[in-house]
Amino acid sequence: MEFDFLKPLDNEILEINKGLSSQQLGSKVVFHTEKNFPDLNKIKIAIIGVLENRGDKNKTTQVNLQAIRKELYGLYPGNWEVSIADLGDILAGNTNEDTYFALKKVASSLIKKKIIPIVIGGSQDLTYALYRAYDDLEQMVNLVSIDNKFDFGKESDTVSADSYLTKIIINEPNNLFNFSNIGFQTYYNSQEEIDLIDKLFFEAYRLGEVSNTLSIAEPVFRDADIVSLDLTSVKSSDSGNINPFTPNGFNGKEICALSRYAGISDKVSLFGIFNHNSSHQESVLMAQIIWYFIEGVHYRSNEYPFGSKENYIKYIIPMEEELIFYKSNKTDRWWIEIPFISTTNNKLKKNTLLPCSYEEYLSACNQEIPERWWKAQRKNIV
């Protein structure tokens, strides 16, 4: 059984949780112990550790997630109704591929059960295994990465923290519909890589652009299936991660806000946080990132899939190609329709709705075609 890959939590964590008050998060989470495995029929969110970092050649120490759990379970939850389980850890296999296989099986099984895995690792190449977890679900996948780099590599490279995106793009089966990067820093990425993002009609948002207007990332997360967060996207003064040292990046408040956007998205079904350096400072930050994601899940509005049209206002913008927008009466959020073109080989097979912002609607009113809509339509027919 796929859950046999999971090692129960250490007694150290269980003993610490016994000393917590009934109001703290550790008293409200169900744990995988040597004697008991949580009843997954009662679980909405499952936390999984992956003790694998061989995909990052700069990592020389073993993955240790104990400090993160201590910090997380010592926090106080909000008025949450979501049920949470900690399923323990996936140990590093004999090879990286063995670990990928175990993670893929565990994540796929949880997603099929409508359980949202929060995966904490480990090097970011584990994102490849999370992407492969959707192979059996027969759906196109949207991946959002919060990262200062795109992580492209050579086709001949093995899967690694610096090249996993290339493997996602070229390896079969190819279920990737869209990739979006949040927070890239230009000097960490070659112009060739930046041009490739445009050529593939993917999306990339510079650090300064997102930091200045954090809300521009919300529609991107609203359309994501997987969110992969690289902790090196946080500046070292806030993360405590000095290897590698990153003078610029998101601050603690911003990364927690992005995590909440990911959680509040009705579509996000998998959240991963990678490249933890095991420092106390970063453990505290990581615990709060997880806390905000869980809070976001609690406040989901259940607008995906698209509900009854009676709950939305339809706006038609006459242009060379008519644009149709929808605004939710419930949340005031916006969507734009991607039309189905029967004469082409559409990937999405039907009219679909792309999350967008009010500002994009205003731009369309001024006869400016929203760039995200144009890219989504191009990807749909190539």
Short mmCIF file of C-alpha atoms in Angstrom, two decimals:
data_model
loop_
_atom_site.label_atom_id
_atom_site.label_comp_id
_atom_site.label_asym_id
_atom_site.label_seq_id
_atom_site.Cartn_x
_atom_site.Cartn_y
_atom_site.Cartn_z
CA MET A 1 0.00 0.00 0.00
CA GLU A 2 1.30 3.47 -0.92
CA PHE A 3 1.02 4.79 2.64
CA ASP A 4 3.54 2.19 3.74
CA PHE A 5 6.15 4.61 2.38
CA LEU A 6 5.37 6.93 5.31
CA LYS A 7 7.43 6.73 8.49
CA PRO A 8 5.49 7.57 11.70
CA LEU A 9 6.35 10.71 13.61
CA ASP A 10 9.17 10.56 16.12
CA ASN A 11 8.19 10.18 19.76
CA GLU A 12 9.94 13.49 20.46
CA ILE A 13 7.26 15.43 18.58
CA LEU A 14 4.45 13.39 20.13
CA GLU A 15 5.79 14.02 23.64
CA ILE A 16 6.09 17.76 23.00
CA ASN A 17 2.50 17.85 21.74
CA LYS A 18 1.29 16.21 24.96
CA GLY A 19 2.50 19.28 26.82
CA LEU A 20 0.59 21.73 24.63
CA SER A 21 -2.65 23.39 25.67
CA SER A 22 -5.89 22.21 24.10
CA GLN A 23 -6.01 25.50 22.17
CA GLN A 24 -2.72 25.01 20.30
CA LEU A 25 -2.57 23.49 16.84
CA GLY A 26 -0.68 20.37 17.98
CA SER A 27 -3.69 19.36 20.10
CA LYS A 28 -6.00 19.55 17.08
CA VAL A 29 -3.94 17.58 14.54
CA VAL A 30 -4.20 13.80 14.07
CA PHE A 31 -0.79 12.10 13.91
CA HIS A 32 0.61 9.01 12.24
CA THR A 33 2.16 7.04 15.09
CA GLU A 34 3.65 3.56 15.35
CA LYS A 35 0.27 2.31 16.59
CA ASN A 36 -2.22 4.39 14.61
CA PHE A 37 -2.70 5.76 11.12
CA PRO A 38 -5.22 8.63 10.71
CA ASP A 39 -8.66 7.91 9.24
CA LEU A 40 -8.27 9.72 5.92
CA ASN A 41 -12.03 9.90 5.40
CA LYS A 42 -12.08 12.59 8.08
CA ILE A 43 -9.10 14.60 6.79
CA LYS A 44 -8.98 17.69 4.56
CA ILE A 45 -5.25 18.55 4.76
CA ALA A 46 -2.32 16.14 5.14
CA ILE A 47 1.20 17.25 6.07
CA ILE A 48 4.01 15.10 4.67
CA GLY A 49 7.74 15.48 5.16
CA VAL A 50 10.21 14.26 2.53
CA LEU A 51 13.74 13.64 3.79
CA GLU A 52 15.40 13.95 0.38
CA ASN A 53 17.78 16.69 -0.78
CA ARG A 54 20.20 14.90 -3.10
CA GLY A 55 18.72 16.89 -5.98
CA ASP A 56 20.53 19.96 -4.65
CA LYS A 57 24.30 19.55 -4.94
CA ASN A 58 24.82 22.42 -2.48
CA LYS A 59 23.07 20.55 0.34
CA THR A 60 25.49 18.51 2.44
CA THR A 61 23.39 17.87 5.55
CA GLN A 62 20.41 15.60 5.99
CA VAL A 63 16.89 17.02 5.97
CA ASN A 64 15.54 17.65 9.46
CA LEU A 65 11.93 18.76 9.79
CA GLN A 66 11.58 18.41 13.56
CA ALA A 67 12.05 22.13 14.27
CA ILE A 68 9.35 23.08 11.75
CA ARG A 69 6.84 20.76 13.40
CA LYS A 70 7.69 22.06 16.87
CA GLU A 71 7.11 25.63 15.75
CA LEU A 72 3.96 24.84 13.74
CA TYR A 73 2.19 22.82 16.42
CA GLY A 74 2.96 25.44 19.04
CA LEU A 75 0.94 28.03 17.10
CA TYR A 76 -2.72 28.76 17.77
CA PRO A 77 -5.14 28.01 14.93
CA GLY A 78 -7.75 30.40 13.68
CA ASN A 79 -11.43 29.54 13.82
CA TRP A 80 -10.76 26.72 11.37
CA GLU A 81 -13.08 23.93 10.39
CA VAL A 82 -10.51 22.07 8.27
CA SER A 83 -9.30 18.75 9.70
CA ILE A 84 -5.53 18.20 9.59
CA ALA A 85 -3.33 15.12 9.81
CA ASP A 86 0.44 14.78 9.95
CA LEU A 87 1.24 11.58 8.08
CA GLY A 88 4.94 11.55 8.95
CA ASP A 89 7.89 11.39 6.57
CA ILE A 90 8.95 9.73 3.34
CA LEU A 91 12.54 8.58 3.81
CA ALA A 92 15.15 9.05 1.11
CA GLY A 93 15.23 5.98 -1.13
CA ASN A 94 18.26 4.19 -2.52
CA THR A 95 18.12 6.66 -5.42
CA ASN A 96 16.36 9.95 -6.05
CA GLU A 97 14.01 8.11 -8.40
CA ASP A 98 12.93 5.82 -5.58
CA THR A 99 11.97 8.85 -3.49
CA TYR A 100 10.13 10.40 -6.44
CA PHE A 101 8.16 7.18 -6.91
CA ALA A 102 7.12 7.03 -3.25
CA LEU A 103 6.13 10.71 -3.17
CA LYS A 104 4.22 10.41 -6.43
CA LYS A 105 2.19 7.46 -5.12
CA VAL A 106 1.40 9.06 -1.77
CA ALA A 107 0.46 12.45 -3.27
CA SER A 108 -1.67 10.91 -6.03
CA SER A 109 -3.63 8.80 -3.54
CA LEU A 110 -4.33 11.79 -1.31
CA ILE A 111 -5.45 14.00 -4.21
CA LYS A 112 -7.84 11.28 -5.38
CA LYS A 113 -9.33 11.31 -1.88
CA LYS A 114 -9.83 15.11 -2.13
CA ILE A 115 -7.16 15.63 0.52
CA ILE A 116 -4.72 18.54 0.05
CA PRO A 117 -1.11 17.48 0.70
CA ILE A 118 1.28 20.02 2.21
CA VAL A 119 4.70 18.63 1.31
CA ILE A 120 7.72 19.90 3.22
CA GLY A 121 11.20 18.96 2.06
CA GLY A 122 13.83 18.58 0.83
CA SER A 123 15.15 19.97 -2.45
CA GLN A 124 12.84 21.51 -5.01
CA ASP A 125 13.31 18.77 -7.60
CA LEU A 126 10.60 16.99 -5.57
CA THR A 127 8.22 19.25 -7.51
CA TYR A 128 8.77 16.92 -10.47
CA ALA A 129 7.38 13.99 -8.47
CA LEU A 130 4.39 16.09 -7.38
CA TYR A 131 3.68 16.96 -11.01
CA ARG A 132 3.85 13.28 -11.96
CA ALA A 133 1.29 12.55 -9.23
CA TYR A 134 -1.34 13.92 -11.63
CA ASP A 135 -0.54 11.41 -14.38
CA ASP A 136 -3.39 9.12 -13.35
CA LEU A 137 -5.92 11.92 -12.94
CA GLU A 138 -6.30 12.62 -16.67
CA GLN A 139 -6.21 16.39 -16.44
CA MET A 140 -4.04 19.25 -17.61
CA VAL A 141 -1.92 20.73 -14.81
CA ASN A 142 -1.10 24.34 -13.95
CA LEU A 143 2.08 24.78 -11.91
CA VAL A 144 3.00 27.95 -10.01
CA SER A 145 6.51 28.32 -8.60
CA ILE A 146 7.48 31.00 -6.07
CA ASP A 147 11.16 31.19 -6.88
CA ASN A 148 13.93 33.62 -7.81
CA LYS A 149 14.94 31.31 -10.69
CA PHE A 150 13.11 29.33 -13.40
CA ASP A 151 15.12 26.12 -12.83
CA PHE A 152 15.69 25.24 -16.47
CA GLY A 153 18.49 22.83 -17.32
CA LYS A 154 19.91 20.90 -20.26
CA GLU A 155 17.77 18.13 -21.73
CA SER A 156 20.55 15.68 -20.92
CA ASP A 157 20.66 16.67 -17.24
CA THR A 158 19.17 14.42 -14.61
CA VAL A 159 16.31 15.80 -12.55
CA SER A 160 17.69 18.28 -10.01
CA ALA A 161 16.64 21.34 -8.05
CA ASP A 162 18.09 23.48 -10.86
CA SER A 163 16.64 21.59 -13.83
CA TYR A 164 13.33 19.98 -12.82
CA LEU A 165 11.25 22.37 -14.94
CA THR A 166 12.94 21.18 -18.14
CA LYS A 167 12.00 17.59 -17.30
CA ILE A 168 8.40 18.62 -16.64
CA ILE A 169 8.21 20.28 -20.05
CA ILE A 170 9.87 17.57 -22.18
CA ASN A 171 9.03 14.27 -20.46
CA GLU A 172 5.96 12.26 -21.43
CA PRO A 173 3.14 12.21 -20.58
CA ASN A 174 3.07 15.98 -20.98
CA ASN A 175 0.13 17.21 -18.90
CA LEU A 176 1.46 20.71 -18.24
CA PHE A 177 -0.89 23.41 -19.52
CA ASN A 178 0.65 26.43 -17.83
CA PHE A 179 3.67 27.35 -15.74
CA SER A 180 3.84 30.61 -13.81
CA ASN A 181 6.76 31.99 -11.86
CA ILE A 182 6.20 34.44 -9.02
CA GLY A 183 9.15 36.58 -7.92
CA PHE A 184 11.98 35.82 -10.36
CA GLN A 185 15.07 38.02 -10.16
CA THR A 186 16.46 38.86 -13.60
CA TYR A 187 20.14 38.56 -12.68
CA TYR A 188 19.64 34.90 -11.67
CA ASN A 189 18.18 33.98 -15.08
CA SER A 190 19.76 34.13 -18.52
CA GLN A 191 18.05 36.12 -21.25
CA GLU A 192 17.67 32.86 -23.17
CA GLU A 193 15.60 31.44 -20.30
CA ILE A 194 13.47 34.59 -20.05
CA ASP A 195 12.85 34.43 -23.81
CA LEU A 196 11.91 30.73 -23.52
CA ILE A 197 9.23 31.58 -20.95
CA ASP A 198 7.68 33.96 -23.49
CA LYS A 199 8.07 31.50 -26.36
CA LEU A 200 6.18 28.82 -24.43
CA PHE A 201 3.48 31.38 -23.48
CA PHE A 202 4.23 30.85 -19.80
CA GLU A 203 4.00 33.63 -17.23
CA ALA A 204 6.70 35.24 -15.11
CA TYR A 205 6.42 38.10 -12.62
CA ARG A 206 9.51 39.93 -11.39
CA LEU A 207 10.12 40.29 -7.67
CA GLY A 208 9.70 44.08 -7.72
CA GLU A 209 6.49 43.86 -9.72
CA VAL A 210 4.89 41.48 -7.21
CA SER A 211 6.24 43.24 -4.12
CA ASN A 212 4.82 46.56 -5.34
CA THR A 213 1.35 45.09 -5.98
CA LEU A 214 1.01 41.74 -4.25
CA SER A 215 -2.59 41.30 -5.43
CA ILE A 216 -1.49 40.74 -9.05
CA ALA A 217 -0.48 37.22 -7.98
CA GLU A 218 -3.96 36.27 -6.71
CA PRO A 219 -5.50 35.35 -10.11
CA VAL A 220 -2.37 33.31 -10.92
CA PHE A 221 -2.81 31.17 -7.79
CA ARG A 222 -6.54 30.90 -8.45
CA ASP A 223 -5.76 28.97 -11.64
CA ALA A 224 -3.05 26.71 -10.13
CA ASP A 225 -3.16 23.00 -9.31
CA ILE A 226 0.33 22.82 -7.75
CA VAL A 227 2.16 25.56 -5.87
CA SER A 228 5.88 25.00 -5.28
CA LEU A 229 7.60 27.45 -2.92
CA ASP A 230 11.39 27.71 -2.89
CA LEU A 231 12.49 29.29 0.38
CA THR A 232 15.44 30.94 -1.36
CA SER A 233 12.83 33.33 -2.82
CA VAL A 234 12.77 34.91 0.66
CA LYS A 235 15.58 37.36 1.45
CA SER A 236 18.13 35.99 3.88
CA SER A 237 17.53 38.68 6.50
CA ASP A 238 13.98 37.33 6.87
CA SER A 239 14.60 33.60 6.31
CA GLY A 240 17.91 33.14 8.11
CA ASN A 241 19.08 31.12 5.12
CA ILE A 242 22.65 32.29 4.39
CA ASN A 243 23.62 29.40 2.12
CA PRO A 244 22.98 30.61 -0.49
CA PHE A 245 22.87 34.22 0.70
CA THR A 246 20.07 36.17 -1.00
CA PRO A 247 20.09 39.90 -0.19
CA ASN A 248 16.87 40.48 -2.13
CA GLY A 249 13.64 38.55 -2.08
CA PHE A 250 10.21 38.50 -0.51
CA ASN A 251 9.97 39.51 3.12
CA GLY A 252 8.21 37.39 5.74
CA LYS A 253 4.91 39.23 5.46
CA GLU A 254 4.85 38.97 1.66
CA ILE A 255 5.65 35.25 1.50
CA CYS A 256 2.92 34.51 4.06
CA ALA A 257 0.43 36.57 2.03
CA LEU A 258 1.32 34.60 -1.11
CA SER A 259 0.87 31.37 0.83
CA ARG A 260 -2.59 32.52 1.90
CA TYR A 261 -3.45 33.32 -1.74
CA ALA A 262 -2.45 29.74 -2.61
CA GLY A 263 -4.61 28.34 0.17
CA ILE A 264 -7.66 30.41 -0.65
CA SER A 265 -7.61 29.23 -4.28
CA ASP A 266 -10.38 26.67 -4.79
CA LYS A 267 -8.27 24.89 -7.39
CA VAL A 268 -4.93 24.39 -5.61
CA SER A 269 -4.78 20.72 -4.66
CA LEU A 270 -1.11 20.45 -3.66
CA PHE A 271 1.28 22.79 -1.85
CA GLY A 272 5.02 22.17 -1.49
CA ILE A 273 7.70 24.09 0.43
CA PHE A 274 11.33 23.29 -0.35
CA ASN A 275 14.98 24.12 0.30
CA HIS A 276 14.66 24.50 4.06
CA ASN A 277 18.10 24.97 5.65
CA SER A 278 17.11 23.64 9.12
CA SER A 279 17.89 26.92 10.91
CA HIS A 280 15.67 28.00 13.78
CA GLN A 281 14.82 31.30 12.08
CA GLU A 282 13.68 29.60 8.88
CA SER A 283 11.74 26.95 10.83
CA VAL A 284 9.70 29.71 12.49
CA LEU A 285 9.02 31.33 9.10
CA MET A 286 8.12 28.01 7.47
CA ALA A 287 5.66 27.20 10.25
CA GLN A 288 3.92 30.52 9.67
CA ILE A 289 3.86 29.97 5.89
CA ILE A 290 2.06 26.66 6.48
CA TRP A 291 -0.28 28.34 8.99
CA TYR A 292 -1.33 30.95 6.41
CA PHE A 293 -1.90 28.32 3.73
CA ILE A 294 -4.21 26.38 6.06
CA GLU A 295 -6.08 29.56 6.94
CA GLY A 296 -6.54 30.24 3.23
CA VAL A 297 -8.03 26.77 2.73
CA HIS A 298 -10.49 27.48 5.55
CA TYR A 299 -11.71 30.61 3.74
CA ARG A 300 -12.19 29.03 0.32
CA SER A 301 -15.34 30.28 -1.38
CA ASN A 302 -15.93 27.13 -3.48
CA GLU A 303 -16.28 29.00 -6.77
CA TYR A 304 -14.34 26.38 -8.73
CA PRO A 305 -15.57 24.68 -10.81
CA PHE A 306 -17.59 27.62 -12.02
CA GLY A 307 -20.96 27.65 -10.26
CA SER A 308 -24.40 28.74 -11.43
CA LYS A 309 -24.26 31.71 -13.77
CA GLU A 310 -26.95 33.31 -11.63
CA ASN A 311 -24.17 34.08 -9.13
CA TYR A 312 -22.12 36.04 -11.68
CA ILE A 313 -22.51 39.20 -13.73
CA LYS A 314 -21.54 38.79 -17.38
CA TYR A 315 -19.74 41.58 -19.21
CA ILE A 316 -19.19 41.52 -22.98
CA ILE A 317 -16.46 43.74 -24.42
CA PRO A 318 -16.77 44.29 -28.19
CA MET A 319 -13.36 44.10 -29.86
CA GLU A 320 -11.96 42.45 -32.98
CA GLU A 321 -12.46 39.29 -30.96
CA GLU A 322 -15.26 39.61 -28.42
CA LEU A 323 -14.09 39.25 -24.82
CA ILE A 324 -16.44 37.91 -22.15
CA PHE A 325 -15.84 38.60 -18.46
CA TYR A 326 -17.63 37.28 -15.38
CA LYS A 327 -17.71 38.92 -11.95
CA SER A 328 -18.68 36.93 -8.87
CA ASN A 329 -21.48 38.39 -6.75
CA LYS A 330 -20.04 36.48 -3.79
CA THR A 331 -16.39 37.56 -3.79
CA ASP A 332 -16.15 40.31 -6.46
CA ARG A 333 -13.46 38.23 -8.21
CA TRP A 334 -13.18 38.26 -12.01
CA TRP A 335 -12.80 35.66 -14.77
CA ILE A 336 -12.36 35.91 -18.54
CA GLU A 337 -13.58 33.28 -20.98
CA ILE A 338 -11.18 31.35 -23.23
CA PRO A 339 -13.27 30.28 -26.24
CA PHE A 340 -13.30 26.76 -27.63
CA ILE A 341 -12.28 26.70 -31.30
CA SER A 342 -13.57 23.52 -32.90
CA THR A 343 -11.34 23.75 -35.97
CA THR A 344 -8.11 23.45 -33.99
CA ASN A 345 -6.54 20.88 -31.69
CA ASN A 346 -7.58 22.44 -28.39
CA LYS A 347 -5.92 21.14 -25.25
CA LEU A 348 -8.86 22.12 -23.06
CA LYS A 349 -11.67 20.67 -25.24
CA LYS A 350 -14.25 23.26 -24.11
CA ASN A 351 -14.80 26.89 -23.21
CA THR A 352 -12.88 27.59 -20.04
CA LEU A 353 -12.59 30.48 -17.62
CA LEU A 354 -9.30 32.12 -16.74
CA PRO A 355 -9.06 34.00 -13.43
CA CYS A 356 -8.21 37.65 -13.96
CA SER A 357 -8.25 40.99 -12.16
CA TYR A 358 -10.53 43.99 -12.30
CA GLU A 359 -7.62 45.93 -13.80
CA GLU A 360 -7.52 43.51 -16.73
CA TYR A 361 -11.22 44.11 -17.30
CA LEU A 362 -10.60 47.87 -17.34
CA SER A 363 -7.76 47.38 -19.84
CA ALA A 364 -10.11 45.42 -22.10
CA CYS A 365 -12.61 48.28 -21.88
CA ASN A 366 -9.82 50.44 -23.32
CA GLN A 367 -9.41 47.94 -26.19
CA GLU A 368 -6.26 46.39 -24.72
CA ILE A 369 -6.18 42.59 -24.89
CA PRO A 370 -5.10 41.13 -21.52
CA GLU A 371 -1.72 39.40 -21.89
CA ARG A 372 -2.72 36.42 -19.70
CA TRP A 373 -5.78 35.80 -21.90
CA TRP A 374 -3.70 35.98 -25.08
CA LYS A 375 -1.10 33.54 -23.72
CA ALA A 376 -3.76 31.12 -22.47
CA GLN A 377 -5.48 31.10 -25.84
CA ARG A 378 -2.19 30.53 -27.68
CA LYS A 379 -1.29 27.61 -25.40
CA ASN A 380 -4.73 26.15 -26.00
CA ILE A 381 -4.25 25.78 -29.75
CA VAL A 382 -0.54 24.96 -30.19
#
